[in-house]
Short mmCIF file of the C-alpha atoms (twelve columns), coordinates in Angstrom:
data_MODEL
# 
_entry.id   MODEL 
# 
loop_
_atom_site.group_PDB 
_atom_site.id 
_atom_site.type_symbol 
_atom_site.label_atom_id 
_atom_site.label_alt_id 
_atom_site.label_comp_id 
_atom_site.label_asym_id 
_atom_site.label_seq_id 
_atom_site.Cartn_x 
_atom_site.Cartn_y 
_atom_site.Cartn_z 
_atom_site.pdbx_PDB_model_num 
ATOM 1  C CA . MET A 1  117.832 81.709  108.387 1 
ATOM 2  C CA . GLU A 2  115.363 79.631  110.309 1 
ATOM 3  C CA . GLU A 3  112.058 78.542  108.812 1 
ATOM 4  C CA . LYS A 4  110.064 80.864  111.085 1 
ATOM 5  C CA . GLU A 5  112.203 83.860  110.114 1 
ATOM 6  C CA . LEU A 6  111.836 83.080  106.395 1 
ATOM 7  C CA . LYS A 7  108.069 82.802  106.711 1 
ATOM 8  C CA . GLU A 8  107.913 86.121  108.580 1 
ATOM 9  C CA . LEU A 9  110.053 87.681  105.861 1 
ATOM 10 C CA . LEU A 10 107.695 86.307  103.211 1 
ATOM 11 C CA . LEU A 11 104.659 87.703  105.022 1 
ATOM 12 C CA . GLU A 12 106.334 91.105  105.215 1 
ATOM 13 C CA . LYS A 13 107.315 90.993  101.548 1 
ATOM 14 C CA . LEU A 14 103.770 90.064  100.506 1 
ATOM 15 C CA . HIS A 15 102.392 92.942  102.555 1 
ATOM 16 C CA . ILE A 16 104.825 95.423  101.000 1 
ATOM 17 C CA . GLU A 17 104.170 94.145  97.470  1 
ATOM 18 C CA . LEU A 18 100.408 94.539  97.898  1 
ATOM 19 C CA . HIS A 19 100.832 98.102  99.140  1 
ATOM 20 C CA . LEU A 20 103.162 98.954  96.265  1 
ATOM 21 C CA . PHE A 21 100.620 97.541  93.829  1 
ATOM 22 C CA . LYS A 22 97.778  99.519  95.419  1 
ATOM 23 C CA . ASP A 23 99.884  102.686 95.364  1 
ATOM 24 C CA . SER A 24 100.677 102.189 91.682  1 
ATOM 25 C CA . MET A 25 96.998  101.685 90.916  1 
ATOM 26 C CA . LEU A 26 96.084  104.893 92.735  1 
ATOM 27 C CA . GLN A 27 98.388  106.785 90.384  1 
ATOM 28 C CA . GLU A 28 96.182  105.777 87.459  1 
ATOM 29 C CA . THR A 29 93.093  107.552 86.162  1 
ATOM 30 C CA . LYS A 30 89.629  106.455 87.240  1 
ATOM 31 C CA . LYS A 31 89.113  104.851 83.846  1 
ATOM 32 C CA . GLU A 32 92.395  102.915 84.061  1 
ATOM 33 C CA . ILE A 33 91.539  101.723 87.573  1 
ATOM 34 C CA . TYR A 34 88.123  100.572 86.385  1 
ATOM 35 C CA . GLU A 35 89.697  98.764  83.429  1 
ATOM 36 C CA . ALA A 36 92.142  97.052  85.800  1 
ATOM 37 C CA . SER A 37 89.454  95.951  88.258  1 
ATOM 38 C CA . TYR A 38 89.872  92.259  87.400  1 
ATOM 39 C CA . LYS A 39 93.654  92.527  87.809  1 
ATOM 40 C CA . ILE A 40 93.200  94.277  91.159  1 
ATOM 41 C CA . GLU A 41 90.803  91.574  92.357  1 
ATOM 42 C CA . VAL A 42 93.230  88.815  91.331  1 
ATOM 43 C CA . PHE A 43 96.160  90.481  93.124  1 
ATOM 44 C CA . VAL A 44 94.157  90.896  96.336  1 
ATOM 45 C CA . ASN A 45 92.854  87.308  96.189  1 
ATOM 46 C CA . VAL A 46 96.330  85.843  95.602  1 
ATOM 47 C CA . TYR A 47 97.658  87.947  98.475  1 
ATOM 48 C CA . GLU A 48 94.926  86.703  100.831 1 
ATOM 49 C CA . ILE A 49 95.441  83.073  99.821  1 
ATOM 50 C CA . LEU A 50 99.208  83.285  100.320 1 
ATOM 51 C CA . MET A 51 98.806  85.010  103.685 1 
ATOM 52 C CA . GLU A 52 96.547  82.190  104.872 1 
ATOM 53 C CA . GLU A 53 98.771  79.421  103.522 1 
ATOM 54 C CA . VAL A 54 102.282 80.605  104.415 1 
ATOM 55 C CA . GLU A 55 102.345 78.426  107.536 1 
ATOM 56 C CA . ASN A 56 101.596 75.347  105.404 1 
ATOM 57 C CA . LEU A 57 104.369 75.985  102.873 1 
ATOM 58 C CA . ASP A 58 107.551 73.961  103.046 1 
ATOM 59 C CA . ILE A 59 110.821 75.830  103.463 1 
ATOM 60 C CA . GLU A 60 111.964 75.317  99.866  1 
ATOM 61 C CA . THR A 61 108.725 76.828  98.532  1 
ATOM 62 C CA . VAL A 62 109.156 79.826  100.850 1 
ATOM 63 C CA . ARG A 63 112.717 80.294  99.633  1 
ATOM 64 C CA . GLY A 64 111.554 80.012  96.018  1 
ATOM 65 C CA . ILE A 65 108.885 82.659  96.466  1 
ATOM 66 C CA . LEU A 66 111.332 84.987  98.234  1 
ATOM 67 C CA . HIS A 67 113.879 84.524  95.478  1 
# 
């Protein structure tokens, strides 16, 4: 696969993973969601950082993350 295709695949995977995480959190009780608020914030922040930086990643890093 070309570098552009791998980066697009990574962006798609990150998007799907965030939605799966959000969906799993919504299955929890209000108390459990509140208790996981720090975890939720970290996941969203990591997602946003990766989305912004994907273009700057070298191909081996992209492959490593996808693996």
